Amino acid sequence: MSTMDFNIGIEDVGVAILQELWNRVALQAVELAKETRDVMIEKGSFREFLRSITELDVLLKALNVRTIEAAMGTESTKVALEKLNDKLRRARKIIKNYKAGSHLRFLLHSHSVLTEMSGLAKDIATTISPFQLSNLDMALNLKSMNDEVIEKLNSMEFSVAAATETIALEIENSVSQSSRNRENAVKLLEKIAEAVGADANVSLVQTELALLKQEKEEMEVQKKQAEALQLSQLMQLLYSTEIVPGPRNEEASTCHKQYPIGSFICPLCKEMMVDPVVVFCGHSFERNAIQEYFESGKKNCPTCKEELQSLELTPNVNLRSSIEEWKKNDMDWRFQAAVSGINSDDHIRKNQALDDMQVLVEISHYAVRAREEGLLPKFVEPLKDTTLNTKAAVKCLHCLAKYCDDRKREIIEAGAVRRIVKRIYNGETELNAIAILLELSKTEALVEKIGNTKDCIPLLVYLVSYPNPEIALKAQDVLRNLSSNTHFVVKMAESGFFQSFVARFSQGENNESKRSDTKRLEHCWRQR
């Protein structure tokens, strides 16, 4: 192959790569147009954006990537296409997320969402401008369309309609009120329903609550406390309409909505404050956030922009106490909601409640309260019902066994040990399940009940060699606790576990009963 042929081959590969990227961009434009087509809120702004993206799609299909590459160069074309693909993808993600999520949350944050969309529209225009389409050999109507698309996207403003802004303000005010008026909450819901083209009925409220709860859980997993807090407030707003029944224990619910959200959130880091401090002008911030701000050389207040006479920070003790009290009330509210869900007959609601409760009972206070609420048998039920959240129930039982020492016998009498053994034999080997047996076996009075559970000791012997070292170690610890009973030591030896036998044999027991057990152990050893 000549050098010329080789170079031509390389160029063809480069164009093929660009063509593939061009096709991806075109597909992204098509998908973005589809996603934008059925937007329900702020239709005017999105309709104009849809027209521009649709025209961009027409342009992408009409143009030739080789011509673009010849005019701009391979690397510049590649960079421009990659950037365009990223901008279109981000716009699509924003619209998709907003459509799939809670309407309340979108309305509350509509200004920031639409501002981001305005920025992306301008970025898309900036990205396609260097294509130099006006200098290319193309039809006059396409040149005109290209100029129009760039101009429209550059000047596009996703402005918030006055009605939407009013609703957002009302939502923000409502979630900050110390007491909510049902009539006002219903009127606000009607405005929200009208804005999204729906009816203010049970179905809308239930859908919104389900979405808010899911989003709240996601924020909690991501450690985004401020967002999770705000979503809790929105859920309380919906409950205050009384269109659907709220969680049990209204007193806890009332406490939960006692404080305005704005006072808890640091204006700099946008997270709930842990160590709030006051600057000279009186505004509060999270200590680390404001320290970093001052260390960057700034000497004005981030909120009021006033130049500060002193950079001294004073702990905001009252605000910190309020935040801590709100957190406590929030936990209490979540606990009562979970109790109500676990006691319900709705499996979906019960499973979600078990999921919530497994986090709460890691705190000893809530483990004790769960026992006082009579939930212990409710945590055993899922061990025999595959439609229920078994892993969460096992976690709850482990915490009760750990923190409620006086109720360990109840756990056994409810059938937990027998169910755990069956689950492990069926392949459901969980660390928390073995941890339950370990906690229970620490109580001498319960050793006999555990060891006499059918197949329990052979199973524990099997788990000593389990691939997961944590499970194997805990199984060995359970066997060690059961070794206070000589009969169980014999059963262990019969199953192939001789550590307890060796320990017992070395003690040199004297009475007749123990000598008999020792002979049985010796027999097991010889049979090994």
PDB file of C-alpha atoms in Angstrom, residues 2 15 28 41 56 63 99 104 111 125 144 182 185 210 249 261 289 292 316 341 409 418 421 425 432-433 472 478 502:
ATOM      1  CA  SER A   2       1.406   3.429  -0.962  1.00  0.00           C
ATOM      2  CA  VAL A  15     -14.727  10.873   8.513  1.00  0.00           C
ATOM      3  CA  GLN A  28     -30.166  13.312  20.380  1.00  0.00           C
ATOM      4  CA  ILE A  41     -45.984  23.752  32.394  1.00  0.00           C
ATOM      5  CA  LEU A  56     -31.927  21.930  13.970  1.00  0.00           C
ATOM      6  CA  LEU A  63     -25.993  18.721   5.806  1.00  0.00           C
ATOM      7  CA  LYS A  99     -41.779  15.621  33.646  1.00  0.00           C
ATOM      8  CA  LEU A 104     -45.038  20.782  43.207  1.00  0.00           C
ATOM      9  CA  HIS A 111     -37.301  29.766  37.968  1.00  0.00           C
ATOM     10  CA  ALA A 125     -26.539  28.377  19.468  1.00  0.00           C
ATOM     11  CA  SER A 144     -31.876  30.997   6.172  1.00  0.00           C
ATOM     12  CA  ARG A 182     -57.054  23.470  55.128  1.00  0.00           C
ATOM     13  CA  ALA A 185     -54.186  24.487  51.114  1.00  0.00           C
ATOM     14  CA  ALA A 210     -45.620   9.014  45.969  1.00  0.00           C
ATOM     15  CA  ASN A 249     -50.022  10.879  65.290  1.00  0.00           C
ATOM     16  CA  ILE A 261     -37.286  25.921  55.876  1.00  0.00           C
ATOM     17  CA  ALA A 289     -18.925  27.573  54.314  1.00  0.00           C
ATOM     18  CA  GLU A 292     -14.060  29.335  53.075  1.00  0.00           C
ATOM     19  CA  ASN A 316     -26.053  30.984  66.571  1.00  0.00           C
ATOM     20  CA  GLY A 341     -47.554   1.691  57.375  1.00  0.00           C
ATOM     21  CA  ARG A 409     -37.331 -14.209  74.562  1.00  0.00           C
ATOM     22  CA  ARG A 418     -36.888 -21.065  63.229  1.00  0.00           C
ATOM     23  CA  VAL A 421     -32.778 -21.145  59.919  1.00  0.00           C
ATOM     24  CA  TYR A 425     -31.308 -23.272  54.223  1.00  0.00           C
ATOM     25  CA  ASN A 432     -28.031  -9.441  59.901  1.00  0.00           C
ATOM     26  CA  ALA A 433     -29.790 -12.821  60.237  1.00  0.00           C
ATOM     27  CA  ALA A 472     -18.304 -17.229  59.275  1.00  0.00           C
ATOM     28  CA  VAL A 478     -22.831 -18.240  68.170  1.00  0.00           C
ATOM     29  CA  VAL A 502     -11.405 -29.753  72.448  1.00  0.00           C
TER      30      VAL A 502
END
